[in-house]
PDB file of C-alpha atoms and ligand atoms in Angstrom:
ATOM      1  CA  MET A   1     -17.232   2.345  18.828  1.00 93.00           C
ATOM      2  CA  LEU A   2     -15.442   0.243  16.209  1.00 97.00           C
ATOM      3  CA  SER A   3     -11.678   0.220  16.222  1.00 98.00           C
ATOM      4  CA  ILE A   4     -10.019  -0.958  13.013  1.00 98.00           C
ATOM      5  CA  LYS A   5      -6.395  -1.496  12.068  1.00 98.00           C
ATOM      6  CA  ALA A   6      -5.853  -0.347   8.450  1.00 98.00           C
ATOM      7  CA  TYR A   7      -2.741  -2.118   7.165  1.00 98.00           C
ATOM      8  CA  ALA A   8      -0.182  -0.664   4.748  1.00 98.00           C
ATOM      9  CA  LYS A   9       0.808  -2.563   1.598  1.00 98.00           C
ATOM     10  CA  ILE A  10       4.016  -3.157  -0.275  1.00 98.00           C
ATOM     11  CA  ASN A  11       4.438  -4.211  -3.906  1.00 98.00           C
ATOM     12  CA  LEU A  12       6.530  -7.353  -4.218  1.00 98.00           C
ATOM     13  CA  TYR A  13       6.322  -6.972  -7.979  1.00 98.00           C
ATOM     14  CA  LEU A  14       5.003  -4.113 -10.128  1.00 98.00           C
ATOM     15  CA  ASP A  15       4.808  -3.991 -13.905  1.00 98.00           C
ATOM     16  CA  VAL A  16       3.094  -1.446 -16.140  1.00 98.00           C
ATOM     17  CA  ILE A  17       1.766  -3.261 -19.189  1.00 96.00           C
ATOM     18  CA  SER A  18      -0.011  -0.508 -21.125  1.00 93.00           C
ATOM     19  CA  ARG A  19      -1.996   2.683 -20.954  1.00 91.00           C
ATOM     20  CA  TYR A  20      -5.776   2.525 -21.367  1.00 89.00           C
ATOM     21  CA  PRO A  21      -7.441   5.099 -23.658  1.00 88.00           C
ATOM     22  CA  ASN A  22      -8.996   6.709 -20.539  1.00 87.00           C
ATOM     23  CA  GLY A  23      -5.504   7.463 -19.191  1.00 86.00           C
ATOM     24  CA  TYR A  24      -5.400   4.751 -16.523  1.00 90.00           C
ATOM     25  CA  HIS A  25      -2.631   2.194 -16.645  1.00 95.00           C
ATOM     26  CA  GLN A  26      -2.876  -1.548 -16.986  1.00 96.00           C
ATOM     27  CA  ILE A  27      -0.656  -2.998 -14.303  1.00 97.00           C
ATOM     28  CA  GLU A  28       0.380  -6.390 -13.072  1.00 98.00           C
ATOM     29  CA  SER A  29       1.359  -6.356  -9.434  1.00 98.00           C
ATOM     30  CA  ILE A  30       1.819  -8.671  -6.497  1.00 98.00           C
ATOM     31  CA  MET A  31       0.761  -6.875  -3.370  1.00 98.00           C
ATOM     32  CA  GLN A  32       1.304  -7.748   0.259  1.00 98.00           C
ATOM     33  CA  SER A  33      -0.285  -6.340   3.410  1.00 98.00           C
ATOM     34  CA  VAL A  34       2.162  -5.579   6.215  1.00 98.00           C
ATOM     35  CA  SER A  35       1.731  -4.996   9.929  1.00 98.00           C
ATOM     36  CA  LEU A  36       2.308  -1.197   9.902  1.00 98.00           C
ATOM     37  CA  HIS A  37      -1.163   0.309  10.264  1.00 98.00           C
ATOM     38  CA  ASP A  38      -3.275   3.385  10.852  1.00 98.00           C
ATOM     39  CA  LEU A  39      -6.018   3.152  13.457  1.00 98.00           C
ATOM     40  CA  VAL A  40      -9.513   3.993  12.207  1.00 98.00           C
ATOM     41  CA  GLU A  41     -12.142   4.495  14.918  1.00 98.00           C
ATOM     42  CA  ILE A  42     -15.770   4.773  13.934  1.00 98.00           C
ATOM     43  CA  SER A  43     -18.480   5.879  16.311  1.00 98.00           C
ATOM     44  CA  PRO A  44     -22.199   6.546  15.886  1.00 97.00           C
ATOM     45  CA  ALA A  45     -23.177  10.147  15.108  1.00 97.00           C
ATOM     46  CA  GLN A  46     -25.990  12.009  13.433  1.00 96.00           C
ATOM     47  CA  ASP A  47     -23.896  13.453  10.602  1.00 96.00           C
ATOM     48  CA  LEU A  48     -20.705  12.413   8.861  1.00 97.00           C
ATOM     49  CA  SER A  49     -17.517  13.904  10.254  1.00 97.00           C
ATOM     50  CA  LEU A  50     -13.803  13.128  10.388  1.00 97.00           C
ATOM     51  CA  SER A  51     -10.870  13.945  12.625  1.00 97.00           C
ATOM     52  CA  THR A  52      -7.267  12.802  12.296  1.00 97.00           C
ATOM     53  CA  THR A  53      -3.904  13.206  13.988  1.00 97.00           C
ATOM     54  CA  SER A  54      -2.584  14.614  10.694  1.00 95.00           C
ATOM     55  CA  ARG A  55      -3.605  18.249  10.353  1.00 93.00           C
ATOM     56  CA  GLU A  56      -3.069  18.277   6.567  1.00 94.00           C
ATOM     57  CA  LEU A  57      -5.490  15.357   6.178  1.00 95.00           C
ATOM     58  CA  SER A  58      -8.227  16.850   8.403  1.00 92.00           C
ATOM     59  CA  ASN A  59     -10.523  17.843   5.586  1.00 93.00           C
ATOM     60  CA  LYS A  60     -13.221  16.526   3.285  1.00 94.00           C
ATOM     61  CA  ASP A  61     -10.665  15.428   0.689  1.00 96.00           C
ATOM     62  CA  ASN A  62      -9.563  12.689   3.052  1.00 98.00           C
ATOM     63  CA  LEU A  63     -10.087   9.430   1.171  1.00 98.00           C
ATOM     64  CA  ALA A  64     -11.751   7.872   4.226  1.00 98.00           C
ATOM     65  CA  PHE A  65     -14.285  10.714   4.362  1.00 98.00           C
ATOM     66  CA  LYS A  66     -14.929  10.451   0.622  1.00 98.00           C
ATOM     67  CA  ALA A  67     -15.463   6.706   0.978  1.00 98.00           C
ATOM     68  CA  ALA A  68     -17.939   7.334   3.811  1.00 98.00           C
ATOM     69  CA  GLU A  69     -19.826   9.864   1.682  1.00 98.00           C
ATOM     70  CA  LEU A  70     -20.001   7.466  -1.272  1.00 98.00           C
ATOM     71  CA  LEU A  71     -21.283   4.614   0.887  1.00 98.00           C
ATOM     72  CA  HIS A  72     -23.790   6.944   2.557  1.00 97.00           C
ATOM     73  CA  SER A  73     -25.203   8.134  -0.757  1.00 96.00           C
ATOM     74  CA  ALA A  74     -25.291   4.584  -2.155  1.00 96.00           C
ATOM     75  CA  THR A  75     -27.173   3.119   0.815  1.00 96.00           C
ATOM     76  CA  SER A  76     -28.979   6.052   2.541  1.00 95.00           C
ATOM     77  CA  PRO A  77     -28.624   4.832   6.112  1.00 94.00           C
ATOM     78  CA  LYS A  78     -30.590   6.763   8.741  1.00 92.00           C
ATOM     79  CA  ALA A  79     -27.444   7.623  10.738  1.00 95.00           C
ATOM     80  CA  GLY A  80     -24.083   9.272  10.133  1.00 97.00           C
ATOM     81  CA  ALA A  81     -20.763   8.465  11.814  1.00 98.00           C
ATOM     82  CA  HIS A  82     -17.679  10.081  13.254  1.00 98.00           C
ATOM     83  CA  ILE A  83     -14.402   8.744  11.863  1.00 98.00           C
ATOM     84  CA  ASN A  84     -11.154   9.324  13.743  1.00 98.00           C
ATOM     85  CA  ILE A  85      -7.862   8.317  12.122  1.00 98.00           C
ATOM     86  CA  THR A  86      -4.583   7.952  13.974  1.00 98.00           C
ATOM     87  CA  LYS A  87      -2.014   8.107  11.153  1.00 98.00           C
ATOM     88  CA  GLN A  88       1.087   5.976  11.418  1.00 98.00           C
ATOM     89  CA  ILE A  89       1.592   5.067   7.748  1.00 97.00           C
ATOM     90  CA  PRO A  90       3.747   7.740   6.040  1.00 96.00           C
ATOM     91  CA  VAL A  91       1.690   9.825   3.570  1.00 95.00           C
ATOM     92  CA  ALA A  92       2.227   9.697  -0.217  1.00 92.00           C
ATOM     93  CA  ALA A  93       4.920   7.119   0.367  1.00 94.00           C
ATOM     94  CA  GLY A  94       3.878   4.196  -1.872  1.00 95.00           C
ATOM     95  CA  LEU A  95       2.329   2.312   1.050  1.00 97.00           C
ATOM     96  CA  ALA A  96      -1.368   2.936   0.192  1.00 97.00           C
ATOM     97  CA  GLY A  97      -2.131   4.615   3.524  1.00 97.00           C
ATOM     98  CA  GLY A  98      -5.057   6.589   2.128  1.00 97.00           C
ATOM     99  CA  SER A  99      -6.529   3.513   0.444  1.00 98.00           C
ATOM    100  CA  ALA A 100      -6.128   1.489   3.640  1.00 98.00           C
ATOM    101  CA  ASP A 101      -8.009   4.141   5.643  1.00 98.00           C
ATOM    102  CA  ALA A 102     -10.783   4.261   3.038  1.00 98.00           C
ATOM    103  CA  ALA A 103     -11.084   0.451   2.985  1.00 98.00           C
ATOM    104  CA  ALA A 104     -11.234   0.219   6.794  1.00 98.00           C
ATOM    105  CA  THR A 105     -13.860   2.971   6.835  1.00 98.00           C
ATOM    106  CA  LEU A 106     -16.057   1.153   4.299  1.00 98.00           C
ATOM    107  CA  ALA A 107     -15.745  -2.092   6.269  1.00 98.00           C
ATOM    108  CA  GLY A 108     -16.508  -0.347   9.572  1.00 98.00           C
ATOM    109  CA  LEU A 109     -19.516   1.577   8.277  1.00 98.00           C
ATOM    110  CA  ASN A 110     -20.881  -1.613   6.730  1.00 98.00           C
ATOM    111  CA  ILE A 111     -21.093  -2.907  10.299  1.00 97.00           C
ATOM    112  CA  LEU A 112     -22.134   0.301  12.073  1.00 97.00           C
ATOM    113  CA  TRP A 113     -24.961   0.957   9.603  1.00 98.00           C
ATOM    114  CA  GLU A 114     -25.908  -2.758   9.513  1.00 97.00           C
ATOM    115  CA  LEU A 115     -25.730  -2.772   5.703  1.00 98.00           C
ATOM    116  CA  ASN A 116     -24.519  -6.368   5.356  1.00 97.00           C
ATOM    117  CA  LEU A 117     -22.979  -5.609   1.958  1.00 98.00           C
ATOM    118  CA  PRO A 118     -20.681  -8.335   0.612  1.00 98.00           C
ATOM    119  CA  VAL A 119     -17.029  -7.325   0.357  1.00 97.00           C
ATOM    120  CA  GLU A 120     -17.275  -7.342  -3.466  1.00 97.00           C
ATOM    121  CA  GLU A 121     -19.822  -4.534  -3.291  1.00 97.00           C
ATOM    122  CA  LEU A 122     -17.629  -2.506  -0.944  1.00 98.00           C
ATOM    123  CA  GLN A 123     -14.751  -3.083  -3.373  1.00 97.00           C
ATOM    124  CA  GLN A 124     -16.833  -1.752  -6.283  1.00 96.00           C
ATOM    125  CA  ILE A 125     -17.610   1.399  -4.312  1.00 97.00           C
ATOM    126  CA  GLY A 126     -13.959   1.748  -3.221  1.00 97.00           C
ATOM    127  CA  GLU A 127     -12.645   1.295  -6.751  1.00 95.00           C
ATOM    128  CA  ARG A 128     -14.335   4.549  -7.762  1.00 95.00           C
ATOM    129  CA  LEU A 129     -12.004   6.400  -5.368  1.00 96.00           C
ATOM    130  CA  GLY A 130      -8.755   4.543  -5.818  1.00 93.00           C
ATOM    131  CA  ALA A 131      -7.391   1.461  -7.552  1.00 92.00           C
ATOM    132  CA  ASP A 132      -5.734   0.145  -4.354  1.00 95.00           C
ATOM    133  CA  ILE A 133      -8.900   0.231  -2.215  1.00 97.00           C
ATOM    134  CA  PRO A 134     -10.248  -3.147  -3.467  1.00 97.00           C
ATOM    135  CA  PHE A 135      -6.924  -4.727  -2.453  1.00 98.00           C
ATOM    136  CA  CYS A 136      -7.014  -3.088   0.981  1.00 98.00           C
ATOM    137  CA  LEU A 137     -10.505  -4.521   1.558  1.00 98.00           C
ATOM    138  CA  ALA A 138      -9.103  -8.001   0.895  1.00 97.00           C
ATOM    139  CA  GLY A 139      -5.433  -7.876   1.857  1.00 97.00           C
ATOM    140  CA  GLY A 140      -2.903 -10.639   2.352  1.00 98.00           C
ATOM    141  CA  THR A 141      -0.934 -11.693  -0.725  1.00 98.00           C
ATOM    142  CA  MET A 142      -2.686 -10.891  -4.007  1.00 98.00           C
ATOM    143  CA  LEU A 143      -2.064 -10.635  -7.711  1.00 98.00           C
ATOM    144  CA  ALA A 144      -3.589  -7.345  -8.883  1.00 97.00           C
ATOM    145  CA  GLU A 145      -4.335  -6.781 -12.569  1.00 97.00           C
ATOM    146  CA  GLY A 146      -6.249  -4.286 -14.695  1.00 95.00           C
ATOM    147  CA  ARG A 147      -5.970  -0.930 -12.904  1.00 93.00           C
ATOM    148  CA  GLY A 148      -5.225  -2.955  -9.769  1.00 93.00           C
ATOM    149  CA  GLU A 149      -8.835  -3.882  -9.048  1.00 91.00           C
ATOM    150  CA  LYS A 150      -8.808  -7.396 -10.566  1.00 95.00           C
ATOM    151  CA  LEU A 151      -7.585  -9.480  -7.668  1.00 97.00           C
ATOM    152  CA  THR A 152      -6.486 -13.083  -7.392  1.00 98.00           C
ATOM    153  CA  LYS A 153      -5.651 -14.484  -3.976  1.00 97.00           C
ATOM    154  CA  LEU A 154      -2.200 -16.097  -3.727  1.00 97.00           C
ATOM    155  CA  ASN A 155      -0.656 -18.347  -1.113  1.00 93.00           C
ATOM    156  CA  PRO A 156       0.651 -16.231   1.782  1.00 94.00           C
ATOM    157  CA  MET A 157       4.257 -15.067   1.446  1.00 95.00           C
ATOM    158  CA  PRO A 158       6.689 -16.550   3.973  1.00 95.00           C
ATOM    159  CA  LYS A 159       6.789 -14.677   7.302  1.00 95.00           C
ATOM    160  CA  PHE A 160      10.059 -12.879   6.604  1.00 97.00           C
ATOM    161  CA  TRP A 161      11.156  -9.874   8.596  1.00 98.00           C
ATOM    162  CA  ILE A 162      10.734  -6.723   6.544  1.00 98.00           C
ATOM    163  CA  VAL A 163      12.412  -3.371   7.164  1.00 98.00           C
ATOM    164  CA  LEU A 164      10.378  -0.472   5.817  1.00 98.00           C
ATOM    165  CA  VAL A 165      12.294   2.713   5.039  1.00 97.00           C
ATOM    166  CA  THR A 166      10.658   5.965   3.983  1.00 97.00           C
ATOM    167  CA  PRO A 167      12.873   8.905   2.990  1.00 95.00           C
ATOM    168  CA  PRO A 168      11.374  12.321   3.827  1.00 93.00           C
ATOM    169  CA  LEU A 169      10.035  12.874   0.316  1.00 91.00           C
ATOM    170  CA  ARG A 170       6.580  12.996  -1.199  1.00 87.00           C
ATOM    171  CA  ILE A 171       6.147  11.463  -4.624  1.00 90.00           C
ATOM    172  CA  SER A 172       3.068  11.972  -6.758  1.00 90.00           C
ATOM    173  CA  THR A 173       1.940   8.657  -8.241  1.00 91.00           C
ATOM    174  CA  ALA A 174       0.383  10.485 -11.221  1.00 92.00           C
ATOM    175  CA  ASP A 175       3.701  12.210 -12.033  1.00 94.00           C
ATOM    176  CA  VAL A 176       5.556   8.895 -11.975  1.00 96.00           C
ATOM    177  CA  TYR A 177       3.098   7.256 -14.388  1.00 95.00           C
ATOM    178  CA  ARG A 178       3.319  10.301 -16.664  1.00 95.00           C
ATOM    179  CA  LEU A 179       7.083   9.761 -16.878  1.00 96.00           C
ATOM    180  CA  VAL A 180       6.592   6.064 -17.664  1.00 96.00           C
ATOM    181  CA  ASP A 181       4.444   7.122 -20.638  1.00 95.00           C
ATOM    182  CA  GLU A 182       6.753   9.915 -21.805  1.00 95.00           C
ATOM    183  CA  ARG A 183       9.780   7.682 -21.713  1.00 94.00           C
ATOM    184  CA  GLU A 184       7.896   4.714 -23.196  1.00 93.00           C
ATOM    185  CA  ILE A 185       9.342   2.337 -20.604  1.00 95.00           C
ATOM    186  CA  ALA A 186       8.974  -1.263 -21.811  1.00 96.00           C
ATOM    187  CA  PRO A 187       7.103  -3.709 -19.542  1.00 97.00           C
ATOM    188  CA  LEU A 188       9.110  -6.148 -17.407  1.00 98.00           C
ATOM    189  CA  TYR A 189       6.956  -9.218 -18.122  1.00 97.00           C
ATOM    190  CA  THR A 190       8.574 -11.214 -15.313  1.00 97.00           C
ATOM    191  CA  GLY A 191       5.406 -11.754 -13.249  1.00 97.00           C
ATOM    192  CA  THR A 192       5.291 -15.500 -13.938  1.00 97.00           C
ATOM    193  CA  GLU A 193       8.875 -15.908 -12.751  1.00 97.00           C
ATOM    194  CA  PHE A 194       8.076 -13.935  -9.618  1.00 97.00           C
ATOM    195  CA  LEU A 195       5.088 -16.165  -8.881  1.00 97.00           C
ATOM    196  CA  GLY A 196       7.335 -19.225  -9.280  1.00 97.00           C
ATOM    197  CA  ALA A 197       9.848 -17.770  -6.832  1.00 97.00           C
ATOM    198  CA  LEU A 198       7.070 -16.937  -4.371  1.00 97.00           C
ATOM    199  CA  GLU A 199       5.757 -20.516  -4.573  1.00 96.00           C
ATOM    200  CA  SER A 200       9.246 -21.834  -3.735  1.00 96.00           C
ATOM    201  CA  GLY A 201       9.185 -19.870  -0.470  1.00 95.00           C
ATOM    202  CA  ASP A 202      12.942 -19.456  -0.797  1.00 96.00           C
ATOM    203  CA  ILE A 203      14.212 -16.046   0.318  1.00 96.00           C
ATOM    204  CA  THR A 204      17.079 -16.002  -2.198  1.00 96.00           C
ATOM    205  CA  GLN A 205      14.818 -16.814  -5.147  1.00 97.00           C
ATOM    206  CA  ILE A 206      12.155 -14.341  -4.039  1.00 97.00           C
ATOM    207  CA  SER A 207      14.721 -11.602  -3.440  1.00 97.00           C
ATOM    208  CA  ALA A 208      16.251 -12.104  -6.884  1.00 97.00           C
ATOM    209  CA  MET A 209      12.866 -11.625  -8.595  1.00 97.00           C
ATOM    210  CA  LEU A 210      11.640  -8.537  -6.679  1.00 98.00           C
ATOM    211  CA  LYS A 211      11.038  -5.976  -9.449  1.00 98.00           C
ATOM    212  CA  ASN A 212       9.271  -2.642  -9.746  1.00 98.00           C
ATOM    213  CA  LEU A 213       9.248  -0.963 -13.156  1.00 98.00           C
ATOM    214  CA  LEU A 214       8.664   2.434 -11.515  1.00 98.00           C
ATOM    215  CA  GLU A 215      12.200   2.384 -10.067  1.00 98.00           C
ATOM    216  CA  GLU A 216      13.433   3.113 -13.576  1.00 97.00           C
ATOM    217  CA  VAL A 217      11.838   6.560 -13.577  1.00 97.00           C
ATOM    218  CA  VAL A 218      12.073   7.385  -9.850  1.00 97.00           C
ATOM    219  CA  PHE A 219      15.734   6.490  -9.181  1.00 97.00           C
ATOM    220  CA  PRO A 220      17.234   8.977 -11.664  1.00 96.00           C
ATOM    221  CA  LEU A 221      15.167  11.731  -9.982  1.00 95.00           C
ATOM    222  CA  HIS A 222      15.981  10.649  -6.409  1.00 95.00           C
ATOM    223  CA  PRO A 223      19.326   8.782  -6.338  1.00 95.00           C
ATOM    224  CA  ASP A 224      19.091   8.643  -2.501  1.00 93.00           C
ATOM    225  CA  ILE A 225      16.321   6.055  -2.778  1.00 95.00           C
ATOM    226  CA  GLU A 226      18.625   3.745  -4.716  1.00 95.00           C
ATOM    227  CA  GLY A 227      21.295   4.520  -2.093  1.00 94.00           C
ATOM    228  CA  VAL A 228      18.977   3.229   0.657  1.00 94.00           C
ATOM    229  CA  LYS A 229      18.490   0.005  -1.301  1.00 95.00           C
ATOM    230  CA  LYS A 230      22.220  -0.520  -1.727  1.00 95.00           C
ATOM    231  CA  LEU A 231      22.983   0.150   1.942  1.00 94.00           C
ATOM    232  CA  ALA A 232      20.247  -2.274   3.014  1.00 93.00           C
ATOM    233  CA  ILE A 233      21.825  -5.072   0.980  1.00 94.00           C
ATOM    234  CA  THR A 234      25.323  -4.271   2.276  1.00 94.00           C
ATOM    235  CA  SER A 235      23.925  -4.489   5.816  1.00 94.00           C
ATOM    236  CA  GLY A 236      22.674  -8.018   5.210  1.00 95.00           C
ATOM    237  CA  GLY A 237      19.202  -7.694   3.688  1.00 97.00           C
ATOM    238  CA  SER A 238      18.416 -10.500   1.228  1.00 97.00           C
ATOM    239  CA  GLY A 239      16.545  -8.250  -1.197  1.00 97.00           C
ATOM    240  CA  ALA A 240      15.143  -4.735  -1.400  1.00 98.00           C
ATOM    241  CA  LEU A 241      12.662  -2.904  -3.612  1.00 98.00           C
ATOM    242  CA  MET A 242      10.901   0.438  -3.875  1.00 98.00           C
ATOM    243  CA  SER A 243       7.193   0.069  -3.039  1.00 98.00           C
ATOM    244  CA  GLY A 244       4.625   1.523  -5.465  1.00 97.00           C
ATOM    245  CA  SER A 245       5.732   4.881  -6.816  1.00 96.00           C
ATOM    246  CA  GLY A 246       8.027   5.358  -3.814  1.00 95.00           C
ATOM    247  CA  PRO A 247       9.767   6.791  -1.982  1.00 96.00           C
ATOM    248  CA  SER A 248       9.410   3.891   0.497  1.00 97.00           C
ATOM    249  CA  VAL A 249      11.803   0.997   0.116  1.00 98.00           C
ATOM    250  CA  TYR A 250      11.422  -2.313   1.919  1.00 98.00           C
ATOM    251  CA  VAL A 251      14.107  -4.826   2.740  1.00 98.00           C
ATOM    252  CA  ILE A 252      13.456  -8.539   3.113  1.00 98.00           C
ATOM    253  CA  CYS A 253      15.496 -10.109   5.897  1.00 98.00           C
ATOM    254  CA  ARG A 254      16.139 -13.717   6.853  1.00 96.00           C
ATOM    255  CA  ASP A 255      15.587 -13.214  10.594  1.00 96.00           C
ATOM    256  CA  GLU A 256      14.996 -10.638  13.286  1.00 97.00           C
ATOM    257  CA  GLU A 257      18.696 -10.132  13.976  1.00 97.00           C
ATOM    258  CA  VAL A 258      19.428  -9.171  10.360  1.00 97.00           C
ATOM    259  CA  ALA A 259      16.358  -6.903  10.304  1.00 98.00           C
ATOM    260  CA  ASN A 260      17.600  -5.088  13.430  1.00 97.00           C
ATOM    261  CA  ARG A 261      21.045  -4.646  11.915  1.00 97.00           C
ATOM    262  CA  VAL A 262      19.646  -3.279   8.644  1.00 97.00           C
ATOM    263  CA  ALA A 263      17.260  -0.959  10.524  1.00 97.00           C
ATOM    264  CA  ASN A 264      20.052   0.368  12.776  1.00 96.00           C
ATOM    265  CA  ASP A 265      22.447   0.922   9.857  1.00 95.00           C
ATOM    266  CA  LEU A 266      19.776   2.875   7.993  1.00 96.00           C
ATOM    267  CA  ARG A 267      18.864   4.947  11.051  1.00 95.00           C
ATOM    268  CA  SER A 268      22.491   5.856  11.676  1.00 94.00           C
ATOM    269  CA  ARG A 269      23.022   6.826   8.056  1.00 90.00           C
ATOM    270  CA  ASP A 270      20.222   9.396   8.113  1.00 90.00           C
ATOM    271  CA  GLU A 271      18.004  10.225  11.060  1.00 91.00           C
ATOM    272  CA  ALA A 272      15.398  11.760   8.724  1.00 93.00           C
ATOM    273  CA  LEU A 273      14.519   8.281   7.440  1.00 95.00           C
ATOM    274  CA  PHE A 274      11.356   6.676   8.835  1.00 96.00           C
ATOM    275  CA  VAL A 275      12.446   3.102   9.627  1.00 97.00           C
ATOM    276  CA  ASP A 276      10.180   0.365  10.949  1.00 97.00           C
ATOM    277  CA  ILE A 277      10.390  -3.417  11.164  1.00 98.00           C
ATOM    278  CA  VAL A 278       7.172  -5.090   9.990  1.00 98.00           C
ATOM    279  CA  ARG A 279       5.842  -8.573   9.188  1.00 98.00           C
ATOM    280  CA  PRO A 280       3.523  -9.735   6.407  1.00 98.00           C
ATOM    281  CA  VAL A 281      -0.132  -9.975   7.499  1.00 98.00           C
ATOM    282  CA  ASP A 282      -2.895 -11.984   5.868  1.00 97.00           C
ATOM    283  CA  LYS A 283      -5.575  -9.288   5.839  1.00 98.00           C
ATOM    284  CA  GLY A 284      -6.032  -5.674   4.717  1.00 98.00           C
ATOM    285  CA  PHE A 285      -7.789  -4.514   7.884  1.00 98.00           C
ATOM    286  CA  GLU A 286      -8.634  -5.923  11.260  1.00 98.00           C
ATOM    287  CA  ILE A 287     -11.488  -5.022  13.552  1.00 97.00           C
ATOM    288  CA  THR A 288     -10.078  -5.132  17.070  1.00 91.00           C
TER     289      THR A 288
HETATM  290  P1  ATP B 301      -1.199   6.255  -4.111  1.00 84.27           P
HETATM  291  O1  ATP B 301      -0.174   5.355  -4.700  1.00 84.27           O
HETATM  292  O2  ATP B 301      -2.562   5.628  -3.992  1.00 84.27           O
HETATM  293  O3  ATP B 301      -1.208   7.668  -4.633  1.00 84.27           O
HETATM  294  P2  ATP B 301       0.392   6.349  -1.727  1.00 84.27           P
HETATM  295  O4  ATP B 301       0.390   5.010  -1.100  1.00 84.27           O
HETATM  296  O5  ATP B 301       1.655   6.741  -2.390  1.00 84.27           O
HETATM  297  O6  ATP B 301      -0.843   6.440  -2.623  1.00 84.27           O
HETATM  298  P3  ATP B 301      -1.136   7.775   0.279  1.00 84.27           P
HETATM  299  O7  ATP B 301      -0.548   7.839   1.648  1.00 84.27           O
HETATM  300  O8  ATP B 301      -2.313   6.931   0.079  1.00 84.27           O
HETATM  301  O9  ATP B 301       0.051   7.455  -0.698  1.00 84.27           O
HETATM  302  O10 ATP B 301      -1.444   9.289  -0.147  1.00 84.27           O
HETATM  303  C1  ATP B 301      -1.743   9.689  -1.473  1.00 84.27           C
HETATM  304  C2  ATP B 301      -2.448  11.055  -1.408  1.00 84.27           C
HETATM  305  O11 ATP B 301      -3.741  10.878  -0.844  1.00 84.27           O
HETATM  306  C3  ATP B 301      -1.735  12.062  -0.525  1.00 84.27           C
HETATM  307  O12 ATP B 301      -1.270  13.098  -1.337  1.00 84.27           O
HETATM  308  C4  ATP B 301      -2.790  12.558   0.467  1.00 84.27           C
HETATM  309  O13 ATP B 301      -2.898  13.956   0.496  1.00 84.27           O
HETATM  310  C5  ATP B 301      -4.103  11.964  -0.004  1.00 84.27           C
HETATM  311  N1  ATP B 301      -4.913  11.396   1.104  1.00 84.27           N
HETATM  312  C6  ATP B 301      -6.240  11.513   1.237  1.00 84.27           C
HETATM  313  N2  ATP B 301      -6.682  10.843   2.322  1.00 84.27           N
HETATM  314  C7  ATP B 301      -5.620  10.289   2.911  1.00 84.27           C
HETATM  315  C8  ATP B 301      -5.452   9.471   4.081  1.00 84.27           C
HETATM  316  N3  ATP B 301      -6.476   9.110   4.872  1.00 84.27           N
HETATM  317  N4  ATP B 301      -4.199   9.059   4.361  1.00 84.27           N
HETATM  318  C9  ATP B 301      -3.160   9.408   3.559  1.00 84.27           C
HETATM  319  N5  ATP B 301      -3.267  10.185   2.461  1.00 84.27           N
HETATM  320  C10 ATP B 301      -4.483  10.629   2.118  1.00 84.27           C
END
């Protein structure tokens, strides 16, 4: 059996540049894998099947199952596989949990079925299911352009302590992008400045340049998310940002002590918040 950690991602920077005629959006984003992960276990079987600790995700719409089906029909291996997913990444939270599971599944099946496909080919298959899957197959610190599938590897971000906070809300990514279009939100165009700050490795500079255009449409709908950000900074976090289309917020902290303080303050404000302290990791998945 293969056991694979499927890491969550955060967006250190997210800009929406334009809308393609096919409805997809041209983005510019800097993405970072973090240590929070689901566990994807893949074992040999005759047919394809999936089980998961999340009842609502135990069906054939699971992105990991869809990825397995796509790879199976593209390569016609003689065997199937059983995929078991232990969910730990909050669902529909802006942390790419579904994409991470799909990426880990593609990587695992590539080994189980002895396909020897290069990662680029797995990324092309993954891209058909979700724009974040190519990133999750690579991981680390990446600039993502186009729909998110054009990836450029960046130097790793400093090993800050990061507090992840997920309010008990589900946000549809499609709805958020629809609002960006309706309200004709102008692009940020501060990606170059962010890259400069990242190169400096300085927590103050990086924190000052953290930007996510989607906050502009999500915060008015869910003022509590902005409240989490403000509290995190008051508690000592150097910088905070909503990840993806939310509702997760992450807080960059100088050291473990500050991260613990921020995490405890957030937990005592609202026990419904999912709070976890994570570190940046340099890969999207890890076969253990
Ligand atoms: P995105 O920004 O890609 O929409 P997200 O990071 O906000 O994603 P995910 O946790 O990936 O959120 O979930 C997005 C949707 O995908 C959910 O509504 C969920 O029902 C569906 N989904 C399918 N498979 C999975 C999976 N293995 N894990 C989590 N969600 C899944």
